[in-house]
Amino acid sequence: YFTFWRYIMENAITILTEKDKAILNSYLPVAEGTAEFWGENCEVVIHNLSRLDASVMKIVNGHLSGRQAGSPISEVTLSFVNKMLANPNLRHVTYFAKNKRGEAFKASISAIEGENSNIIGLFCINFYLTASLLSLLQNFTPNTKTENDNISETFVENAEELMLNALEEAKKSVYDNLSISSSNKNKEIVSILYQKGIFNLKDSVITIANHLGISKNTVYMHIRNMNK
């Protein structure tokens, strides 16, 4: 058994291409964001399966398990990887477990696929159930004043609705600002929409131009001037 385990640890499941490495690196901020969202009782790990003896390439809140970057893959995780390799339809698993200190956690393992659809890494979430209800409530309760506290988000059904909602908000902001002259109002509206990324949407220039009652060339002119 020991010889088999050592063989597995010293041999990679996959060899990474440059694109595969870029794919794995793209998950690094996702790990940070996931851990920040769930709080200090959530451990997030990204495994690189090209080197099983040091597969942990990123770990957030590693104090929960005592691991750090460069730690090896666990036997349980590796067993799930083998199941995924044997079943192309299996790409994520969720289970309950305990660490060596006897602390219970709920775990999720999701496969990260490379450019050839082969499994190159894992995105793992371990949420420790030892967290007190108070700490959970504190994590989901705003306790500081930031610029994001008063965000109002509207979910839409299609791209046109997204454009028109953004347009109405921009118009209200500009029309309520008495320091903006009438001749510059459309320019300011276009500027606000540009900063929000609205013009990355298909047919956005035509849609905005039509609802502002100006030509699409005028919208393009305002965009070009901002890019300068």
PDB file of C-alpha atoms in Angstrom:
ATOM      1  CA  TYR A   1       0.000   0.000   0.000  1.00  0.00           C
ATOM      2  CA  PHE A   2       2.757   2.468   0.935  1.00  0.00           C
ATOM      3  CA  THR A   3       4.653   1.742  -2.283  1.00  0.00           C
ATOM      4  CA  PHE A   4       1.512   2.317  -4.354  1.00  0.00           C
ATOM      5  CA  TRP A   5       0.748   5.601  -2.570  1.00  0.00           C
ATOM      6  CA  ARG A   6       4.317   6.817  -3.054  1.00  0.00           C
ATOM      7  CA  TYR A   7       4.125   5.926  -6.765  1.00  0.00           C
ATOM      8  CA  ILE A   8       0.908   7.922  -7.143  1.00  0.00           C
ATOM      9  CA  MET A   9       2.353  10.938  -5.333  1.00  0.00           C
ATOM     10  CA  GLU A  10       5.483  11.005  -7.458  1.00  0.00           C
ATOM     11  CA  ASN A  11       3.649  10.764 -10.779  1.00  0.00           C
ATOM     12  CA  ALA A  12       1.506  13.509 -12.275  1.00  0.00           C
ATOM     13  CA  ILE A  13      -2.034  12.937 -13.466  1.00  0.00           C
ATOM     14  CA  THR A  14      -1.504  15.432 -16.256  1.00  0.00           C
ATOM     15  CA  ILE A  15       1.145  17.535 -17.985  1.00  0.00           C
ATOM     16  CA  LEU A  16       0.204  21.201 -18.267  1.00  0.00           C
ATOM     17  CA  THR A  17       0.375  23.253 -21.433  1.00  0.00           C
ATOM     18  CA  GLU A  18       0.892  27.010 -21.263  1.00  0.00           C
ATOM     19  CA  LYS A  19      -2.840  27.483 -21.795  1.00  0.00           C
ATOM     20  CA  ASP A  20      -3.564  25.028 -18.979  1.00  0.00           C
ATOM     21  CA  LYS A  21      -1.345  27.068 -16.657  1.00  0.00           C
ATOM     22  CA  ALA A  22      -3.227  30.212 -17.634  1.00  0.00           C
ATOM     23  CA  ILE A  23      -6.538  28.483 -16.905  1.00  0.00           C
ATOM     24  CA  LEU A  24      -5.381  27.473 -13.423  1.00  0.00           C
ATOM     25  CA  ASN A  25      -4.064  30.966 -12.710  1.00  0.00           C
ATOM     26  CA  SER A  26      -7.437  32.433 -13.687  1.00  0.00           C
ATOM     27  CA  TYR A  27      -8.946  30.659 -10.681  1.00  0.00           C
ATOM     28  CA  LEU A  28      -6.673  32.395  -8.157  1.00  0.00           C
ATOM     29  CA  PRO A  29      -8.850  35.506  -7.703  1.00  0.00           C
ATOM     30  CA  VAL A  30     -11.939  33.261  -7.657  1.00  0.00           C
ATOM     31  CA  ALA A  31     -10.483  31.483  -4.629  1.00  0.00           C
ATOM     32  CA  GLU A  32      -9.869  34.807  -2.886  1.00  0.00           C
ATOM     33  CA  GLY A  33     -13.366  36.043  -3.673  1.00  0.00           C
ATOM     34  CA  THR A  34     -15.075  32.840  -2.551  1.00  0.00           C
ATOM     35  CA  ALA A  35     -13.256  32.827   0.768  1.00  0.00           C
ATOM     36  CA  GLU A  36     -13.985  36.505   1.338  1.00  0.00           C
ATOM     37  CA  PHE A  37     -17.681  35.922   0.625  1.00  0.00           C
ATOM     38  CA  TRP A  38     -18.092  33.023   3.064  1.00  0.00           C
ATOM     39  CA  GLY A  39     -15.713  34.302   5.706  1.00  0.00           C
ATOM     40  CA  GLU A  40     -12.904  32.967   7.873  1.00  0.00           C
ATOM     41  CA  ASN A  41     -14.543  29.551   8.386  1.00  0.00           C
ATOM     42  CA  CYS A  42     -14.295  28.768   4.683  1.00  0.00           C
ATOM     43  CA  GLU A  43     -11.123  27.222   3.311  1.00  0.00           C
ATOM     44  CA  VAL A  44     -10.651  27.410  -0.459  1.00  0.00           C
ATOM     45  CA  VAL A  45      -7.991  25.363  -2.232  1.00  0.00           C
ATOM     46  CA  ILE A  46      -6.811  25.158  -5.830  1.00  0.00           C
ATOM     47  CA  HIS A  47      -4.947  21.994  -6.734  1.00  0.00           C
ATOM     48  CA  ASN A  48      -2.521  21.650  -9.640  1.00  0.00           C
ATOM     49  CA  LEU A  49      -2.637  18.000 -10.699  1.00  0.00           C
ATOM     50  CA  SER A  50       0.647  18.104 -12.570  1.00  0.00           C
ATOM     51  CA  ARG A  51       2.481  17.607  -9.276  1.00  0.00           C
ATOM     52  CA  LEU A  52       0.624  15.599  -6.677  1.00  0.00           C
ATOM     53  CA  ASP A  53       3.297  15.847  -3.986  1.00  0.00           C
ATOM     54  CA  ALA A  54       2.870  19.643  -3.978  1.00  0.00           C
ATOM     55  CA  SER A  55      -0.520  20.048  -5.613  1.00  0.00           C
ATOM     56  CA  VAL A  56      -1.803  22.953  -3.486  1.00  0.00           C
ATOM     57  CA  MET A  57      -1.015  25.993  -5.616  1.00  0.00           C
ATOM     58  CA  LYS A  58      -3.366  28.324  -3.741  1.00  0.00           C
ATOM     59  CA  ILE A  59      -5.050  28.102  -0.355  1.00  0.00           C
ATOM     60  CA  VAL A  60      -7.075  30.715   1.505  1.00  0.00           C
ATOM     61  CA  ASN A  61      -7.728  30.295   5.246  1.00  0.00           C
ATOM     62  CA  GLY A  62      -5.290  27.399   5.322  1.00  0.00           C
ATOM     63  CA  HIS A  63      -5.122  27.677   9.130  1.00  0.00           C
ATOM     64  CA  LEU A  64      -8.319  25.623   9.235  1.00  0.00           C
ATOM     65  CA  SER A  65      -6.558  22.502   7.968  1.00  0.00           C
ATOM     66  CA  GLY A  66      -2.958  23.477   8.730  1.00  0.00           C
ATOM     67  CA  ARG A  67      -1.970  23.405   5.046  1.00  0.00           C
ATOM     68  CA  GLN A  68      -0.152  25.921   2.894  1.00  0.00           C
ATOM     69  CA  ALA A  69       0.833  26.361  -0.747  1.00  0.00           C
ATOM     70  CA  GLY A  70       3.029  23.449  -1.760  1.00  0.00           C
ATOM     71  CA  SER A  71       1.215  20.899   0.399  1.00  0.00           C
ATOM     72  CA  PRO A  72       0.406  17.522  -1.200  1.00  0.00           C
ATOM     73  CA  ILE A  73      -2.998  16.320  -2.300  1.00  0.00           C
ATOM     74  CA  SER A  74      -4.950  14.289   0.281  1.00  0.00           C
ATOM     75  CA  GLU A  75      -5.799  10.635  -0.186  1.00  0.00           C
ATOM     76  CA  VAL A  76      -9.543  11.355  -0.086  1.00  0.00           C
ATOM     77  CA  THR A  77      -9.249  14.098  -2.703  1.00  0.00           C
ATOM     78  CA  LEU A  78      -7.131  11.886  -4.913  1.00  0.00           C
ATOM     79  CA  SER A  79      -9.696   9.100  -4.706  1.00  0.00           C
ATOM     80  CA  PHE A  80     -12.379  11.471  -5.969  1.00  0.00           C
ATOM     81  CA  VAL A  81     -10.088  12.565  -8.800  1.00  0.00           C
ATOM     82  CA  ASN A  82      -9.754   8.937  -9.883  1.00  0.00           C
ATOM     83  CA  LYS A  83     -13.549   8.596  -9.884  1.00  0.00           C
ATOM     84  CA  MET A  84     -13.815  11.691 -12.080  1.00  0.00           C
ATOM     85  CA  LEU A  85     -11.220  10.310 -14.467  1.00  0.00           C
ATOM     86  CA  ALA A  86     -13.206   7.076 -14.727  1.00  0.00           C
ATOM     87  CA  ASN A  87     -16.533   8.860 -15.256  1.00  0.00           C
ATOM     88  CA  PRO A  88     -16.576  11.767 -17.777  1.00  0.00           C
ATOM     89  CA  ASN A  89     -19.976  12.871 -16.439  1.00  0.00           C
ATOM     90  CA  LEU A  90     -18.658  13.298 -12.905  1.00  0.00           C
ATOM     91  CA  ARG A  91     -17.044  16.694 -12.501  1.00  0.00           C
ATOM     92  CA  HIS A  92     -17.950  17.708  -8.950  1.00  0.00           C
ATOM     93  CA  VAL A  93     -18.662  16.017  -5.629  1.00  0.00           C
ATOM     94  CA  THR A  94     -19.892  17.224  -2.244  1.00  0.00           C
ATOM     95  CA  TYR A  95     -19.374  15.366   1.011  1.00  0.00           C
ATOM     96  CA  PHE A  96     -19.022  15.744   4.784  1.00  0.00           C
ATOM     97  CA  ALA A  97     -15.777  14.947   6.601  1.00  0.00           C
ATOM     98  CA  LYS A  98     -13.638  15.708   9.653  1.00  0.00           C
ATOM     99  CA  ASN A  99     -10.057  16.928   9.887  1.00  0.00           C
ATOM    100  CA  LYS A 100      -7.384  15.360  12.099  1.00  0.00           C
ATOM    101  CA  ARG A 101      -8.585  17.506  15.026  1.00  0.00           C
ATOM    102  CA  GLY A 102     -12.078  16.031  14.681  1.00  0.00           C
ATOM    103  CA  GLU A 103     -13.603  19.266  13.329  1.00  0.00           C
ATOM    104  CA  ALA A 104     -16.468  18.650  10.928  1.00  0.00           C
ATOM    105  CA  PHE A 105     -16.700  20.400   7.581  1.00  0.00           C
ATOM    106  CA  LYS A 106     -18.702  20.242   4.375  1.00  0.00           C
ATOM    107  CA  ALA A 107     -16.498  19.850   1.322  1.00  0.00           C
ATOM    108  CA  SER A 108     -16.936  20.450  -2.376  1.00  0.00           C
ATOM    109  CA  ILE A 109     -14.528  19.342  -5.105  1.00  0.00           C
ATOM    110  CA  SER A 110     -14.960  20.645  -8.653  1.00  0.00           C
ATOM    111  CA  ALA A 111     -12.809  19.651 -11.592  1.00  0.00           C
ATOM    112  CA  ILE A 112     -10.915  22.313 -13.534  1.00  0.00           C
ATOM    113  CA  GLU A 113     -10.650  21.279 -17.173  1.00  0.00           C
ATOM    114  CA  GLY A 114      -7.809  22.250 -19.504  1.00  0.00           C
ATOM    115  CA  GLU A 115      -7.723  23.127 -23.171  1.00  0.00           C
ATOM    116  CA  ASN A 116      -8.209  19.487 -24.189  1.00  0.00           C
ATOM    117  CA  SER A 117     -11.072  18.959 -21.703  1.00  0.00           C
ATOM    118  CA  ASN A 118      -8.825  16.885 -19.456  1.00  0.00           C
ATOM    119  CA  ILE A 119      -8.791  17.474 -15.698  1.00  0.00           C
ATOM    120  CA  ILE A 120      -5.816  19.679 -14.840  1.00  0.00           C
ATOM    121  CA  GLY A 121      -6.779  20.911 -11.385  1.00  0.00           C
ATOM    122  CA  LEU A 122      -9.396  21.091  -8.657  1.00  0.00           C
ATOM    123  CA  PHE A 123     -11.350  23.927  -7.069  1.00  0.00           C
ATOM    124  CA  CYS A 124     -12.130  22.874  -3.494  1.00  0.00           C
ATOM    125  CA  ILE A 125     -14.254  24.501  -0.805  1.00  0.00           C
ATOM    126  CA  ASN A 126     -14.210  23.301   2.808  1.00  0.00           C
ATOM    127  CA  PHE A 127     -16.710  25.028   5.076  1.00  0.00           C
ATOM    128  CA  TYR A 128     -16.134  24.269   8.747  1.00  0.00           C
ATOM    129  CA  LEU A 129     -19.325  23.508  10.671  1.00  0.00           C
ATOM    130  CA  THR A 130     -17.723  24.447  13.973  1.00  0.00           C
ATOM    131  CA  ALA A 131     -18.421  28.101  13.188  1.00  0.00           C
ATOM    132  CA  SER A 132     -20.730  29.763  15.686  1.00  0.00           C
ATOM    133  CA  LEU A 133     -24.042  31.187  14.529  1.00  0.00           C
ATOM    134  CA  LEU A 134     -22.858  34.597  15.729  1.00  0.00           C
ATOM    135  CA  SER A 135     -19.768  34.546  13.493  1.00  0.00           C
ATOM    136  CA  LEU A 136     -21.893  33.528  10.511  1.00  0.00           C
ATOM    137  CA  LEU A 137     -24.344  36.350  11.144  1.00  0.00           C
ATOM    138  CA  GLN A 138     -21.512  38.850  11.543  1.00  0.00           C
ATOM    139  CA  ASN A 139     -20.033  37.741   8.226  1.00  0.00           C
ATOM    140  CA  PHE A 140     -23.304  38.462   6.418  1.00  0.00           C
ATOM    141  CA  THR A 141     -24.119  41.678   8.252  1.00  0.00           C
ATOM    142  CA  PRO A 142     -22.584  44.973   7.080  1.00  0.00           C
ATOM    143  CA  ASN A 143     -20.626  46.477   9.948  1.00  0.00           C
ATOM    144  CA  THR A 144     -18.632  49.194   8.186  1.00  0.00           C
ATOM    145  CA  LYS A 145     -19.603  51.999   5.868  1.00  0.00           C
ATOM    146  CA  THR A 146     -18.138  51.597   2.406  1.00  0.00           C
ATOM    147  CA  GLU A 147     -18.928  52.971  -1.022  1.00  0.00           C
ATOM    148  CA  ASN A 148     -20.656  49.660  -1.832  1.00  0.00           C
ATOM    149  CA  ASP A 149     -23.146  49.713   1.047  1.00  0.00           C
ATOM    150  CA  ASN A 150     -25.896  51.449  -0.906  1.00  0.00           C
ATOM    151  CA  ILE A 151     -25.657  49.527  -4.174  1.00  0.00           C
ATOM    152  CA  SER A 152     -29.007  48.695  -5.725  1.00  0.00           C
ATOM    153  CA  GLU A 153     -28.820  45.853  -8.233  1.00  0.00           C
ATOM    154  CA  THR A 154     -31.531  45.099 -10.779  1.00  0.00           C
ATOM    155  CA  PHE A 155     -31.589  41.718 -12.480  1.00  0.00           C
ATOM    156  CA  VAL A 156     -32.833  41.767 -16.066  1.00  0.00           C
ATOM    157  CA  GLU A 157     -34.076  39.216 -18.594  1.00  0.00           C
ATOM    158  CA  ASN A 158     -32.213  40.438 -21.681  1.00  0.00           C
ATOM    159  CA  ALA A 159     -29.448  42.766 -22.862  1.00  0.00           C
ATOM    160  CA  GLU A 160     -31.788  45.505 -24.101  1.00  0.00           C
ATOM    161  CA  GLU A 161     -33.437  45.775 -20.700  1.00  0.00           C
ATOM    162  CA  LEU A 162     -29.967  46.057 -19.146  1.00  0.00           C
ATOM    163  CA  MET A 163     -29.082  48.921 -21.524  1.00  0.00           C
ATOM    164  CA  LEU A 164     -32.343  50.804 -20.913  1.00  0.00           C
ATOM    165  CA  ASN A 165     -32.119  50.440 -17.127  1.00  0.00           C
ATOM    166  CA  ALA A 166     -28.572  51.779 -17.191  1.00  0.00           C
ATOM    167  CA  LEU A 167     -29.671  54.588 -19.503  1.00  0.00           C
ATOM    168  CA  GLU A 168     -32.483  55.655 -17.165  1.00  0.00           C
ATOM    169  CA  GLU A 169     -30.122  55.738 -14.184  1.00  0.00           C
ATOM    170  CA  ALA A 170     -27.576  57.762 -16.145  1.00  0.00           C
ATOM    171  CA  LYS A 171     -30.216  60.218 -17.362  1.00  0.00           C
ATOM    172  CA  LYS A 172     -31.524  60.738 -13.835  1.00  0.00           C
ATOM    173  CA  SER A 173     -28.006  61.360 -12.531  1.00  0.00           C
ATOM    174  CA  VAL A 174     -27.229  63.857 -15.294  1.00  0.00           C
ATOM    175  CA  TYR A 175     -30.585  65.662 -15.294  1.00  0.00           C
ATOM    176  CA  ASP A 176     -30.442  66.086 -11.506  1.00  0.00           C
ATOM    177  CA  ASN A 177     -27.024  67.737 -11.806  1.00  0.00           C
ATOM    178  CA  LEU A 178     -27.755  71.399 -12.504  1.00  0.00           C
ATOM    179  CA  SER A 179     -24.088  72.139 -13.153  1.00  0.00           C
ATOM    180  CA  ILE A 180     -24.203  70.188 -16.435  1.00  0.00           C
ATOM    181  CA  SER A 181     -25.310  72.351 -19.333  1.00  0.00           C
ATOM    182  CA  SER A 182     -28.037  71.166 -21.711  1.00  0.00           C
ATOM    183  CA  SER A 183     -25.539  70.883 -24.571  1.00  0.00           C
ATOM    184  CA  ASN A 184     -23.368  68.493 -22.550  1.00  0.00           C
ATOM    185  CA  LYS A 185     -26.047  66.259 -21.051  1.00  0.00           C
ATOM    186  CA  ASN A 186     -25.928  63.566 -23.751  1.00  0.00           C
ATOM    187  CA  LYS A 187     -22.144  63.575 -23.617  1.00  0.00           C
ATOM    188  CA  GLU A 188     -22.224  62.984 -19.844  1.00  0.00           C
ATOM    189  CA  ILE A 189     -24.843  60.244 -20.222  1.00  0.00           C
ATOM    190  CA  VAL A 190     -22.687  58.463 -22.777  1.00  0.00           C
ATOM    191  CA  SER A 191     -19.687  58.871 -20.471  1.00  0.00           C
ATOM    192  CA  ILE A 192     -21.508  57.227 -17.548  1.00  0.00           C
ATOM    193  CA  LEU A 193     -22.651  54.332 -19.732  1.00  0.00           C
ATOM    194  CA  TYR A 194     -19.140  53.931 -21.121  1.00  0.00           C
ATOM    195  CA  GLN A 195     -17.655  53.711 -17.619  1.00  0.00           C
ATOM    196  CA  LYS A 196     -20.220  51.024 -16.732  1.00  0.00           C
ATOM    197  CA  GLY A 197     -19.195  48.956 -19.756  1.00  0.00           C
ATOM    198  CA  ILE A 198     -22.588  49.188 -21.460  1.00  0.00           C
ATOM    199  CA  PHE A 199     -21.018  49.731 -24.875  1.00  0.00           C
ATOM    200  CA  ASN A 200     -19.423  46.298 -24.704  1.00  0.00           C
ATOM    201  CA  LEU A 201     -22.906  44.888 -25.357  1.00  0.00           C
ATOM    202  CA  LYS A 202     -24.005  44.070 -28.890  1.00  0.00           C
ATOM    203  CA  ASP A 203     -26.042  46.825 -30.622  1.00  0.00           C
ATOM    204  CA  SER A 204     -25.673  49.070 -27.565  1.00  0.00           C
ATOM    205  CA  VAL A 205     -24.581  52.137 -29.559  1.00  0.00           C
ATOM    206  CA  ILE A 206     -27.634  51.965 -31.803  1.00  0.00           C
ATOM    207  CA  THR A 207     -30.005  51.328 -28.890  1.00  0.00           C
ATOM    208  CA  ILE A 208     -28.657  54.190 -26.786  1.00  0.00           C
ATOM    209  CA  ALA A 209     -28.565  56.566 -29.760  1.00  0.00           C
ATOM    210  CA  ASN A 210     -32.197  55.820 -30.617  1.00  0.00           C
ATOM    211  CA  HIS A 211     -33.419  56.411 -27.063  1.00  0.00           C
ATOM    212  CA  LEU A 212     -31.413  59.617 -26.703  1.00  0.00           C
ATOM    213  CA  GLY A 213     -32.653  60.890 -30.045  1.00  0.00           C
ATOM    214  CA  ILE A 214     -29.147  61.333 -31.467  1.00  0.00           C
ATOM    215  CA  SER A 215     -27.192  59.603 -34.228  1.00  0.00           C
ATOM    216  CA  LYS A 216     -24.965  56.617 -33.599  1.00  0.00           C
ATOM    217  CA  ASN A 217     -22.091  58.664 -35.048  1.00  0.00           C
ATOM    218  CA  THR A 218     -22.558  61.163 -32.237  1.00  0.00           C
ATOM    219  CA  VAL A 219     -22.331  58.372 -29.684  1.00  0.00           C
ATOM    220  CA  TYR A 220     -19.183  57.053 -31.369  1.00  0.00           C
ATOM    221  CA  MET A 221     -17.721  60.568 -31.321  1.00  0.00           C
ATOM    222  CA  HIS A 222     -18.254  60.889 -27.563  1.00  0.00           C
ATOM    223  CA  ILE A 223     -16.663  57.451 -27.030  1.00  0.00           C
ATOM    224  CA  ARG A 224     -13.651  58.345 -29.174  1.00  0.00           C
ATOM    225  CA  ASN A 225     -13.152  61.574 -27.265  1.00  0.00           C
ATOM    226  CA  MET A 226     -13.156  59.665 -23.975  1.00  0.00           C
ATOM    227  CA  ASN A 227     -10.586  57.188 -25.293  1.00  0.00           C
ATOM    228  CA  LYS A 228      -8.283  60.095 -26.150  1.00  0.00           C
TER     229      LYS A 228
END
